[in-house]
PDB file of C-alpha atoms in Angstrom:
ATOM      1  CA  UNK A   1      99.431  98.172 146.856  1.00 58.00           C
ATOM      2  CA  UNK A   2     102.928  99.711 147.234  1.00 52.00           C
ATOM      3  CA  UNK A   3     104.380 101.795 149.122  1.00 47.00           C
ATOM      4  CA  UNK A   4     104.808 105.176 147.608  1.00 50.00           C
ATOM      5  CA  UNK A   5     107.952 105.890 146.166  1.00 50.00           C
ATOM      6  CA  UNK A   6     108.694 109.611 144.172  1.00 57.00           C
ATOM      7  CA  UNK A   7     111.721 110.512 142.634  1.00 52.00           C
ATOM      8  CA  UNK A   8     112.723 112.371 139.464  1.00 53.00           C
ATOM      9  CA  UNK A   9     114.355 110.866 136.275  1.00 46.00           C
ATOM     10  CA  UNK A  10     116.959 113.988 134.892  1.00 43.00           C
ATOM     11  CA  UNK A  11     116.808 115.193 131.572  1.00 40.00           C
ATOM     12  CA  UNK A  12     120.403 114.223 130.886  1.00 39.00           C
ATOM     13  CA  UNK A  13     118.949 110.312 131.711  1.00 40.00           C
ATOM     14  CA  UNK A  14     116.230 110.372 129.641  1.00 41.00           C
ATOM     15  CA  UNK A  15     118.379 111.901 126.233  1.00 36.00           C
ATOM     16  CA  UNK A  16     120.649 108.753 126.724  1.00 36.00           C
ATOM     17  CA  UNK A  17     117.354 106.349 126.620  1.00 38.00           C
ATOM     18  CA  UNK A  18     116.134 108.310 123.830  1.00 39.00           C
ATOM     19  CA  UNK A  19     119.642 107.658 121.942  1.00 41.00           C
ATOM     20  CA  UNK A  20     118.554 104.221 121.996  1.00 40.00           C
ATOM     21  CA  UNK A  21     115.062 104.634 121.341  1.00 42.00           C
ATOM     22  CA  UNK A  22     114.150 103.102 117.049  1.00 44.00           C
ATOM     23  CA  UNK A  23     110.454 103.573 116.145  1.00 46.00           C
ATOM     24  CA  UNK A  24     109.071 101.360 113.872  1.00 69.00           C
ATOM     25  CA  UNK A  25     105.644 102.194 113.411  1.00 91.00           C
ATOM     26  CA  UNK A  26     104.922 106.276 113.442  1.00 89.00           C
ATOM     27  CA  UNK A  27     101.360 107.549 114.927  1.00 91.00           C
ATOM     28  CA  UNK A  28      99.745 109.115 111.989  1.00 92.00           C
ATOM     29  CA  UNK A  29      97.995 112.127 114.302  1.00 90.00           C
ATOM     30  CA  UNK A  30      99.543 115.334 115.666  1.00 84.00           C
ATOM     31  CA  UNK A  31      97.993 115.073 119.266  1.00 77.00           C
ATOM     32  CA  UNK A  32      97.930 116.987 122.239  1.00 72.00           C
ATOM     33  CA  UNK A  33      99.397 114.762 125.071  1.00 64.00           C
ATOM     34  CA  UNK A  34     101.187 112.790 122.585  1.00 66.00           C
ATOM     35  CA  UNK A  35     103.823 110.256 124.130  1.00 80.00           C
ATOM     36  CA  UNK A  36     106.319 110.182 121.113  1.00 75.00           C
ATOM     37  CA  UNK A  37     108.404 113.033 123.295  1.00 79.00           C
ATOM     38  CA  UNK A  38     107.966 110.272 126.402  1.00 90.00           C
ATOM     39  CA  UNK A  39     108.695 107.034 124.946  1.00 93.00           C
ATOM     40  CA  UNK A  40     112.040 107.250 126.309  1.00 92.00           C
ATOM     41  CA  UNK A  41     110.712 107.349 129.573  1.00 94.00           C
ATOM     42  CA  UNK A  42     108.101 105.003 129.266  1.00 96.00           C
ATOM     43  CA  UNK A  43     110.154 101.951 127.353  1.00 96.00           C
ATOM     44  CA  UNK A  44     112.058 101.266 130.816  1.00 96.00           C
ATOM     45  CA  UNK A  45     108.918 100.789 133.103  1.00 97.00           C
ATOM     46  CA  UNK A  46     107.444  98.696 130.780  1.00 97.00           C
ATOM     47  CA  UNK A  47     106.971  94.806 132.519  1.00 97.00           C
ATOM     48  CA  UNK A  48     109.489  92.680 130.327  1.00 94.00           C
ATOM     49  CA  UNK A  49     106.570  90.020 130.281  1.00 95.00           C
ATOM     50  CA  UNK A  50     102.828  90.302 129.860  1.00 97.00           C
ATOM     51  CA  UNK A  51     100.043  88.333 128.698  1.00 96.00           C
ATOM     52  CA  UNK A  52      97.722  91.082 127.382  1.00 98.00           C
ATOM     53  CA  UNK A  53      98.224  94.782 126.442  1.00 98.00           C
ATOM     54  CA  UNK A  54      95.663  97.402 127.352  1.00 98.00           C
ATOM     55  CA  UNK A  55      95.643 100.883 126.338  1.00 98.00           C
ATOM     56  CA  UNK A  56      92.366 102.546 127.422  1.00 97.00           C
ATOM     57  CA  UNK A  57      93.294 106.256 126.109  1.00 96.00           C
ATOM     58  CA  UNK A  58      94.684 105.566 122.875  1.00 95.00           C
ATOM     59  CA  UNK A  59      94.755 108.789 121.456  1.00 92.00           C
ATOM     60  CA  UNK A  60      97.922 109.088 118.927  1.00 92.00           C
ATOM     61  CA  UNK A  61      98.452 105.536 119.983  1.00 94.00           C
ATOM     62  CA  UNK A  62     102.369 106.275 120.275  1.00 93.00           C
ATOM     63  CA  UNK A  63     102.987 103.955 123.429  1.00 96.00           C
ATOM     64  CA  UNK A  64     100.728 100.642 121.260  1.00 97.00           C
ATOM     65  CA  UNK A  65     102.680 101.466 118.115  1.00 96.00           C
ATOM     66  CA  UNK A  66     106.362 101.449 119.979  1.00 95.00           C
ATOM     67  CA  UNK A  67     105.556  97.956 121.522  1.00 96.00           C
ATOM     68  CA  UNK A  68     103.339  96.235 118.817  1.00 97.00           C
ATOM     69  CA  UNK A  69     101.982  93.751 121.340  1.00 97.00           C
ATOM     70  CA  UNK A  70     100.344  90.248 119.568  1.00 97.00           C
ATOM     71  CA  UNK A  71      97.116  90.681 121.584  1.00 97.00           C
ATOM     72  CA  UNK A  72      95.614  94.210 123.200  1.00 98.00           C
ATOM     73  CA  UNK A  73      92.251  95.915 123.921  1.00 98.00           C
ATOM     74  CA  UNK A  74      92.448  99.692 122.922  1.00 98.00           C
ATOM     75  CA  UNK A  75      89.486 102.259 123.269  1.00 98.00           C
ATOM     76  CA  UNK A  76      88.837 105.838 123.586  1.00 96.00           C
ATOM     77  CA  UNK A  77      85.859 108.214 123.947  1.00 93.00           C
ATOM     78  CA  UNK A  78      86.558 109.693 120.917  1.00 92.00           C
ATOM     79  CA  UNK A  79      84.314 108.122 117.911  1.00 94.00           C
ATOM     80  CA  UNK A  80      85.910 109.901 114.720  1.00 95.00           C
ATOM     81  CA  UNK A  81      89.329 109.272 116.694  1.00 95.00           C
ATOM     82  CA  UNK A  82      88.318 105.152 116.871  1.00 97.00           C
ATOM     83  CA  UNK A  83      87.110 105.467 113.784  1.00 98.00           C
ATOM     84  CA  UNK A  84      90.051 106.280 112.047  1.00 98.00           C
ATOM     85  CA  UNK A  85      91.913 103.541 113.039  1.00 98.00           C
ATOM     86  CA  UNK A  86      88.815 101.323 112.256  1.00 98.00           C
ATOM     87  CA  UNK A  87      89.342 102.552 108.805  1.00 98.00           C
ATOM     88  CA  UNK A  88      92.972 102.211 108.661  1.00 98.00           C
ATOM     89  CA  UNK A  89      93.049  98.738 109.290  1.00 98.00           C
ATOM     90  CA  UNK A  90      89.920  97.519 107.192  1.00 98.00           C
ATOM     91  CA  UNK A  91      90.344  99.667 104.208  1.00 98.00           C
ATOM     92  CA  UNK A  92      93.686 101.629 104.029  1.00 98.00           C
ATOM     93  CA  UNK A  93      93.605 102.197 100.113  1.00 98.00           C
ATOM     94  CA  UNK A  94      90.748 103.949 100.308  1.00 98.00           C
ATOM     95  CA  UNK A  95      91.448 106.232 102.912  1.00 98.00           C
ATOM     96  CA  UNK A  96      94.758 107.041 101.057  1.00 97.00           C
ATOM     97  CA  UNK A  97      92.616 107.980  98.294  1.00 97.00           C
ATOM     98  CA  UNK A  98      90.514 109.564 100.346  1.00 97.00           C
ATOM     99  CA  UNK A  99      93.553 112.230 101.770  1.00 97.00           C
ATOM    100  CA  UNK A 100      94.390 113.093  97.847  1.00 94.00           C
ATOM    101  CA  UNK A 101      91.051 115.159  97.505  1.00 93.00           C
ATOM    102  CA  UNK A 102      92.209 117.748 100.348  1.00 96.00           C
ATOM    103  CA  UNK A 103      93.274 121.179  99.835  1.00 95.00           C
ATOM    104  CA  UNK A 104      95.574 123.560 101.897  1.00 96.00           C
ATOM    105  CA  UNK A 105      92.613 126.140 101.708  1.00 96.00           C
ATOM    106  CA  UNK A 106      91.334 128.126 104.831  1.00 97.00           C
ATOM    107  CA  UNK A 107      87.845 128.345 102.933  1.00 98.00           C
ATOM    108  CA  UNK A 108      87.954 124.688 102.124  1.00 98.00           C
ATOM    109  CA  UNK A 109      89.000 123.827 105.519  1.00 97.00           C
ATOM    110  CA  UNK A 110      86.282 125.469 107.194  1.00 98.00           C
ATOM    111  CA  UNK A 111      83.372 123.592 104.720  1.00 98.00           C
ATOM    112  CA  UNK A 112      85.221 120.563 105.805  1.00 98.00           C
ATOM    113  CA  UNK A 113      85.292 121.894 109.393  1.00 97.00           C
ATOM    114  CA  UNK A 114      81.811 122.575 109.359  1.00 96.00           C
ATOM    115  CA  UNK A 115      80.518 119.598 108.621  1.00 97.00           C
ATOM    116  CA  UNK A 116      79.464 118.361 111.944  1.00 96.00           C
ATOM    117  CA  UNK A 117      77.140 121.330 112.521  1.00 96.00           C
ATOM    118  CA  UNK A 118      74.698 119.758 110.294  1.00 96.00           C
ATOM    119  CA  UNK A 119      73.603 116.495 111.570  1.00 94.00           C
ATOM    120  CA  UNK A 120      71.960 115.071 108.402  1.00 96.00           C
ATOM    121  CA  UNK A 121      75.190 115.567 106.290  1.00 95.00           C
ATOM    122  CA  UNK A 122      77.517 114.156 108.845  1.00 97.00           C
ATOM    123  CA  UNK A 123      75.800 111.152 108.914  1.00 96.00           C
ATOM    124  CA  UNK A 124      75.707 110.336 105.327  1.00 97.00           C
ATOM    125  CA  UNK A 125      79.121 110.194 105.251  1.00 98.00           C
ATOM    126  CA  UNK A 126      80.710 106.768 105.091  1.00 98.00           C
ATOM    127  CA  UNK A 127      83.767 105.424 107.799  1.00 98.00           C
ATOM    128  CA  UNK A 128      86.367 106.123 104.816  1.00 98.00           C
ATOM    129  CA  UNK A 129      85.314 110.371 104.237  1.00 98.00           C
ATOM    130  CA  UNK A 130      85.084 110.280 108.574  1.00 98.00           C
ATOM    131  CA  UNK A 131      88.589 109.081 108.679  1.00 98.00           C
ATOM    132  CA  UNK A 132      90.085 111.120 105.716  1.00 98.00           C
ATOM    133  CA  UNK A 133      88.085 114.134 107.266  1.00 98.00           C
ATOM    134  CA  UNK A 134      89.855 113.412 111.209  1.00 96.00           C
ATOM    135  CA  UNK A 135      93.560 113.206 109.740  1.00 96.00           C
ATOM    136  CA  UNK A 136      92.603 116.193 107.508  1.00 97.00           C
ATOM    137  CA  UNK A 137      91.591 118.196 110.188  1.00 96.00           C
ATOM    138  CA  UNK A 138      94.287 117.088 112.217  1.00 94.00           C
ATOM    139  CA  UNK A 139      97.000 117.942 109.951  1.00 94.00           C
ATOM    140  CA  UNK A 140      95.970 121.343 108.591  1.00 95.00           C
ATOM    141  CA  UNK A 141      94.163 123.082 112.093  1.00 95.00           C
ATOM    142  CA  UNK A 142      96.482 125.260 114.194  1.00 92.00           C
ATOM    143  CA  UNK A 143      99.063 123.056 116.614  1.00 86.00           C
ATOM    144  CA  UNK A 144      97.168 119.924 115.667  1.00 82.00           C
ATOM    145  CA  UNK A 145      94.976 120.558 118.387  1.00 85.00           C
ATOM    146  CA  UNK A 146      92.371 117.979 118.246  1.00 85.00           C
ATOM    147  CA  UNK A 147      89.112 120.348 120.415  1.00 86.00           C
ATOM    148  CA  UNK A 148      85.411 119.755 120.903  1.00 86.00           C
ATOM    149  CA  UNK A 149      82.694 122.455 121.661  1.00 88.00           C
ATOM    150  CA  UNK A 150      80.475 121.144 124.141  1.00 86.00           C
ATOM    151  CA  UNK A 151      78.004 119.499 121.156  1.00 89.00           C
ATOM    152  CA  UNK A 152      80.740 117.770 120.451  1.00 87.00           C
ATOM    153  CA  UNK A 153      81.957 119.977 117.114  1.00 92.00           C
ATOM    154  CA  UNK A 154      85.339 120.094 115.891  1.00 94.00           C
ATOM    155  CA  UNK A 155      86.303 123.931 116.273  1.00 94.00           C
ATOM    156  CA  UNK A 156      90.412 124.494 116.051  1.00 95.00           C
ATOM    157  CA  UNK A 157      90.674 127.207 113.325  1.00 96.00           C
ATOM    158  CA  UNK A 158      92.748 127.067 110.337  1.00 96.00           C
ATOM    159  CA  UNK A 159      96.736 126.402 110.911  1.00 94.00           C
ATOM    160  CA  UNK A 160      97.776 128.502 107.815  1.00 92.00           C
ATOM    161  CA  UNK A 161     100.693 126.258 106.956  1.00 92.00           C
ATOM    162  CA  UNK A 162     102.638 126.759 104.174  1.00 90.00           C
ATOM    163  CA  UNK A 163     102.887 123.160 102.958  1.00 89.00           C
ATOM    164  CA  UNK A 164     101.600 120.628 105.920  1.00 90.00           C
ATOM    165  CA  UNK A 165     102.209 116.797 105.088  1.00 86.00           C
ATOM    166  CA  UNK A 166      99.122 114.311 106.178  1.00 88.00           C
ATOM    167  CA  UNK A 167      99.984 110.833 106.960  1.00 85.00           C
ATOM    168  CA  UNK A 168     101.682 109.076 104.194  1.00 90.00           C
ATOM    169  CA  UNK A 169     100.699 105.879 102.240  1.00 94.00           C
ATOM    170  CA  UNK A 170     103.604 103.939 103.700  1.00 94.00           C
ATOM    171  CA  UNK A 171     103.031 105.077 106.978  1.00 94.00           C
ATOM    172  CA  UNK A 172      99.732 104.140 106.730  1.00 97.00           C
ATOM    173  CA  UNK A 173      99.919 100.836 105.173  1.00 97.00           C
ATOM    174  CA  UNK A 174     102.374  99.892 107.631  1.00 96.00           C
ATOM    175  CA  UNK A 175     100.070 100.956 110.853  1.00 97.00           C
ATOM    176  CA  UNK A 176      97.088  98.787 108.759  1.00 98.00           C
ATOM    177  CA  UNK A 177      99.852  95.808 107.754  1.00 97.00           C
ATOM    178  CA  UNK A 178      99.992  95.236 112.319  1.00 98.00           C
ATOM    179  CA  UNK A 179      96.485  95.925 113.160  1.00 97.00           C
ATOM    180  CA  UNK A 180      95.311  93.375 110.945  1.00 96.00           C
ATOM    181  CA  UNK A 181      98.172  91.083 111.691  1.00 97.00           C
ATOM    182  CA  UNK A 182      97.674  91.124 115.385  1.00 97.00           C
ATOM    183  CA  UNK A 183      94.469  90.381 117.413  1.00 97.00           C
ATOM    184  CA  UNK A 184      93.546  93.766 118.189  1.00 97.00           C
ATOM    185  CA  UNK A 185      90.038  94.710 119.598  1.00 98.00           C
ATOM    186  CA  UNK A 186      89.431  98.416 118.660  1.00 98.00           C
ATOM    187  CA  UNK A 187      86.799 100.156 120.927  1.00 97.00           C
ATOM    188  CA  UNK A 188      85.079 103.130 121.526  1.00 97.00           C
ATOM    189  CA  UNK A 189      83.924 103.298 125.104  1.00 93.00           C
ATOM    190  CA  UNK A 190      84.485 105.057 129.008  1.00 95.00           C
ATOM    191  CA  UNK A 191      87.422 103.228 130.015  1.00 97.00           C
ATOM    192  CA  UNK A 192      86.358 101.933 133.127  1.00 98.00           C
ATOM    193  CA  UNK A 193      84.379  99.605 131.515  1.00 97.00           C
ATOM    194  CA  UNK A 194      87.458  98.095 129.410  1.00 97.00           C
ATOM    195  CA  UNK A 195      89.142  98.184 132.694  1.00 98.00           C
ATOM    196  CA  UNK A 196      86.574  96.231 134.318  1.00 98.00           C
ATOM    197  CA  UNK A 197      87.026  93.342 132.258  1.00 96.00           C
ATOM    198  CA  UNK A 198      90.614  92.861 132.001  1.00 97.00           C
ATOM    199  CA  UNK A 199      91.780  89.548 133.600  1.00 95.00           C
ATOM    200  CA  UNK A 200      95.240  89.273 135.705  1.00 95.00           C
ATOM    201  CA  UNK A 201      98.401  89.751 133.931  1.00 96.00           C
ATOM    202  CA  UNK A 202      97.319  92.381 131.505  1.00 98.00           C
ATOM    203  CA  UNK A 203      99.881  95.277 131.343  1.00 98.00           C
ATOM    204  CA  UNK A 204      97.370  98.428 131.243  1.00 98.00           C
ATOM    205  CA  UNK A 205      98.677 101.843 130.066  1.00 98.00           C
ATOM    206  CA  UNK A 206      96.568 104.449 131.024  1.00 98.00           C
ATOM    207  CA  UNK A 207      97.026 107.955 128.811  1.00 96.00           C
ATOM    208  CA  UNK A 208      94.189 110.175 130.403  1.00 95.00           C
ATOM    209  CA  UNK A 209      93.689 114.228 129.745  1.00 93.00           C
ATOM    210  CA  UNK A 210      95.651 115.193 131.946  1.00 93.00           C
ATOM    211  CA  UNK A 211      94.955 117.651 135.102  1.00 94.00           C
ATOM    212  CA  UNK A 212      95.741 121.089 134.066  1.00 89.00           C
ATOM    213  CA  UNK A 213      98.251 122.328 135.869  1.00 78.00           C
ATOM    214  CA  UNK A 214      97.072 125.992 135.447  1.00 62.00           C
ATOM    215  CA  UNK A 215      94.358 128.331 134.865  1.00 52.00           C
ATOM    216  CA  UNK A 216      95.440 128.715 131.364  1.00 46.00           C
ATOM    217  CA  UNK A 217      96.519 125.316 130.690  1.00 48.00           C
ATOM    218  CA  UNK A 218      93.618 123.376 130.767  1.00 46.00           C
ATOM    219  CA  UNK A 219      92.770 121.120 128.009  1.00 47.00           C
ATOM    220  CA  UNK A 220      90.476 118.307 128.146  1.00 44.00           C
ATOM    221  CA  UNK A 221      88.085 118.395 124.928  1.00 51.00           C
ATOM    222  CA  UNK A 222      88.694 115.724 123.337  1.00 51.00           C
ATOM    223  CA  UNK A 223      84.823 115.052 124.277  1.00 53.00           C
ATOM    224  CA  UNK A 224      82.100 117.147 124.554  1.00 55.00           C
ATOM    225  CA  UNK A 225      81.960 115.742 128.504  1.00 58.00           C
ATOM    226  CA  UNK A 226      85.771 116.834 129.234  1.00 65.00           C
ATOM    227  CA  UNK A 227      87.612 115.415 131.502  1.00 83.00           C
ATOM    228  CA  UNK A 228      87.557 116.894 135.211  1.00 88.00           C
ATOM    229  CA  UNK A 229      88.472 116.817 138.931  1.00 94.00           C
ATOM    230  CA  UNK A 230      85.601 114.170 139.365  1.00 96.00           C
ATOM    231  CA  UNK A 231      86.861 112.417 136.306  1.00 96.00           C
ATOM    232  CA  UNK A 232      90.739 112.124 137.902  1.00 97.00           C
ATOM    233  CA  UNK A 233      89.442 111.001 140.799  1.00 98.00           C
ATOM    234  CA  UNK A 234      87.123 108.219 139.256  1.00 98.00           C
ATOM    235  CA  UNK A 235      90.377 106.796 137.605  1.00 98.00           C
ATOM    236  CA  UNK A 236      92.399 106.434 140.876  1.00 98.00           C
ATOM    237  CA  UNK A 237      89.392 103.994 141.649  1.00 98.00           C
ATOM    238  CA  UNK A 238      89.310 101.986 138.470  1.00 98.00           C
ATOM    239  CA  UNK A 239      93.607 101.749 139.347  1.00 98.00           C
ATOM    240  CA  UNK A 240      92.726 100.912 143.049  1.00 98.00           C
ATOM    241  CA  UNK A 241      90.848  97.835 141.231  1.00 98.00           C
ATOM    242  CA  UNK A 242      93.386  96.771 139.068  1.00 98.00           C
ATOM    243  CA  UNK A 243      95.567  96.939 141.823  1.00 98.00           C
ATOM    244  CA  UNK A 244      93.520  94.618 143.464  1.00 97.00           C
ATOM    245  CA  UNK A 245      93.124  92.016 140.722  1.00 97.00           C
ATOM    246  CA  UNK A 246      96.785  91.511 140.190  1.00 96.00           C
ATOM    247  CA  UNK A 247      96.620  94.098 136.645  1.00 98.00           C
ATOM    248  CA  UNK A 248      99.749  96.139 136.412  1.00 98.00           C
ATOM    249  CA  UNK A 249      98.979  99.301 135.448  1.00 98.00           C
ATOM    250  CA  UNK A 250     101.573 102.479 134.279  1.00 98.00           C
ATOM    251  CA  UNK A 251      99.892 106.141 134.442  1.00 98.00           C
ATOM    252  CA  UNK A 252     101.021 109.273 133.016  1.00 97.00           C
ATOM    253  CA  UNK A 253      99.729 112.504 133.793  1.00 96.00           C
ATOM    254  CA  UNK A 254     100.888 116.477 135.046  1.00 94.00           C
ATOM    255  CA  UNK A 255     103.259 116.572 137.986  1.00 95.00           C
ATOM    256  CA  UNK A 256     100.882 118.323 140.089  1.00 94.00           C
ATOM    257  CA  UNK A 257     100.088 118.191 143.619  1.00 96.00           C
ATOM    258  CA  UNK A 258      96.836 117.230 143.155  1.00 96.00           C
ATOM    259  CA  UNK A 259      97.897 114.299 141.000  1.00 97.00           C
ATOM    260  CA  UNK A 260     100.832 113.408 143.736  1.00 97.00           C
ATOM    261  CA  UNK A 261      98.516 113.227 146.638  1.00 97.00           C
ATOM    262  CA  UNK A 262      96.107 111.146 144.695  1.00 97.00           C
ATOM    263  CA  UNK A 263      98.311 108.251 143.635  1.00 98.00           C
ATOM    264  CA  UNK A 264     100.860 108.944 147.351  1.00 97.00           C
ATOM    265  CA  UNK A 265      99.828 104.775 147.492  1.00 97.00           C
ATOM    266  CA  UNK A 266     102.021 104.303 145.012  1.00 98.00           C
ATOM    267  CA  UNK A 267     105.357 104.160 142.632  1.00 98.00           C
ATOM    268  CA  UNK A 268     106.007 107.761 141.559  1.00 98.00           C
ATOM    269  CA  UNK A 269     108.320 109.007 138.540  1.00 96.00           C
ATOM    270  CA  UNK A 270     108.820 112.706 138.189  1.00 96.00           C
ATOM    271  CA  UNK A 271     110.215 112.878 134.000  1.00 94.00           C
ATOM    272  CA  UNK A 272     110.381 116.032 131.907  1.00 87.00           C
ATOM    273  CA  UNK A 273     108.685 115.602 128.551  1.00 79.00           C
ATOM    274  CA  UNK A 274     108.726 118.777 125.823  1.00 70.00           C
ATOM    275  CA  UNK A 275     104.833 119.923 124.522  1.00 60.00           C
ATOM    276  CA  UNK A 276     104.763 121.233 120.810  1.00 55.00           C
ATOM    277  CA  UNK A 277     101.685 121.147 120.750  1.00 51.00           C
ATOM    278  CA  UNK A 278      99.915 124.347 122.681  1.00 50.00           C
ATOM    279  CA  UNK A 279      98.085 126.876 122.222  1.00 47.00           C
ATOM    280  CA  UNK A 280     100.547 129.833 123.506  1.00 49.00           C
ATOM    281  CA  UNK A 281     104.600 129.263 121.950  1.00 49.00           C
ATOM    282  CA  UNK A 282     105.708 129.764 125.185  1.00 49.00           C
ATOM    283  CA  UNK A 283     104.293 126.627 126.802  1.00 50.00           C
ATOM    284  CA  UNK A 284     106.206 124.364 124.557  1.00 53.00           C
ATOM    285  CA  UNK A 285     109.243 123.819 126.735  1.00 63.00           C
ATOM    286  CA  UNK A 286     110.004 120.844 129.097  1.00 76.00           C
ATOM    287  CA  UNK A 287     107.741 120.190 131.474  1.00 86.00           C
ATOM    288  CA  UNK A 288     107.236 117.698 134.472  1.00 92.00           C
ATOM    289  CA  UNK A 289     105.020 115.097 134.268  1.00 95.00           C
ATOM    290  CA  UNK A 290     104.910 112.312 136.230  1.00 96.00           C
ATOM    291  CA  UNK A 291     104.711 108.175 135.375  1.00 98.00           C
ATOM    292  CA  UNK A 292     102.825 106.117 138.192  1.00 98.00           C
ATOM    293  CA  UNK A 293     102.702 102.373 138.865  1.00 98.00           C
ATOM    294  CA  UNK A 294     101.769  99.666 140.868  1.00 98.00           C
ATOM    295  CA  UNK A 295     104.632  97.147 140.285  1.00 97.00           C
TER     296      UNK A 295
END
């Protein structure tokens, strides 16, 4: 383990990376904790050379679609979320045919809303109407916020946008053309159990819900179980072990002093990052965040 090292990368540094900074592939969801605003960041701390990629909180899937590695393990906890980009790789055409039936309707939105509080309809509907219903959802509910009652129903009202774009064909063709091209294993599971079986000289980046830094800020429904204290603390274990089994491992989460005491052990990077997607305007500004490793 290394010794623990904490300093902050300026704003003024990070613009300059950003400068430099040409996406290829764009992530197809609006998401809360999205990493397109950290890439910049992120891109330098990446190891120049690893044999496997690992992204156990995949979420918009910003950091995987920047580096397009040849061979990865991705997961999340979310099922419509791994669904989706189940979908998008195996049968793109249809889902793109799927997103033309959608209209910019708060009644409509809420029948398609609703659909998960009836059990028997939900499950009638095939992989392709689950995936056009997630980016549908995702596109037209207010800030993109992606939120889970504790029975696991979607329940972000209505956005009320004038004329909100989903994903596009080429966009999504292009996100299907890689998947399919490179040997990616797309899971749905806790990600302790991905971690578990990842063999030395895997690069992991680790994405989790991040601790809420205040009363009001706290956002971790992604899942009906959340993602708490306890849960924060289980993944400092599951990086303890990868530290231990030679797996590199970057981690970004809230600059909080919770979050700094937990991972003092090790290499500490204080970054700003700007959040457009919140409930309340005024926490959309910069914020700190911080970017931990063990290498």
């Amino acid at each position: 383990m290394t010794s623990s090292i904490v300093h902050r990368i300026t704003r003024s540094a990070v613009i300059s990376i950003q400068e430099n900074v040409q996406e290829t592939l764009q992530p197809v969801l609006k998401w809360a904790g999205g990493k397109r605003q950290l890439l910049a960041a992120i891109l330098p701390l990446v190891p120049d050379r690893f044999d496997f990629y690992a992204e156990p909180f995949l979420g918009g899937g910003a950091v995987l679609f920047r580096l397009r590695p040849d061979r990865a393990v991705v997961s999340d906890a979310n099922a419509e979320l791994v669904n989706l980009y189940t979908v998008i790789r195996n049968d793109v055409d249809a889902l793109i045919g799927a997103l033309r039936c959608h209209r910019n309707e708060a009644a409509y939105y809420y029948s398609v809303r609703n659909i998960d509080r009836n059990p028997a309809a939900f499950v009638e509907l095939t992989p392709v109407e689950r995936a056009s219903r997630t980016l549908y959802l995702n596109k037209h509910c207010y800030n993109g916020l992606y939120r889970v009652n504790r029975r696991g129903q979607f329940n972000t009202p209505f956005g009320r946008y004038r004329n909100p774009t989903i994903a596009g064909a080429d966009e999504l063709r292009a996100i299907s053309a890689y998947l399919r091209k490179a040997d990616i294993d797309i899971r749905r599971g806790d990600y302790a159990d991905v971690c578990a079986a990842l063999p030395a000289g895997t690069f992991v980046y680790l994405d989790p819900p991040y601790y809420p830094v205040s009363g009001t800020a706290n956002f971790t429904a992604y899942t009906a179980g959340g993602f708490g204290r306890a849960e924060q603390e289980r993944l400092k274990l599951v990086c303890d072990d990868l530290d231990r089994r030679s797996v590199r491992f970057l981690l970004s989460n809230s600059s909080d002093e919770f979050i700094l005491d937990l991972y003092r052990n090790y290499r500490v990077d204080v970054v700003q990052a700007r959040r457009p997607v919140n409930s309340a305007a005024g926490g959309r500004g910069a914020v700190d965040e911080v970017l931990v490793r063990n290498y």
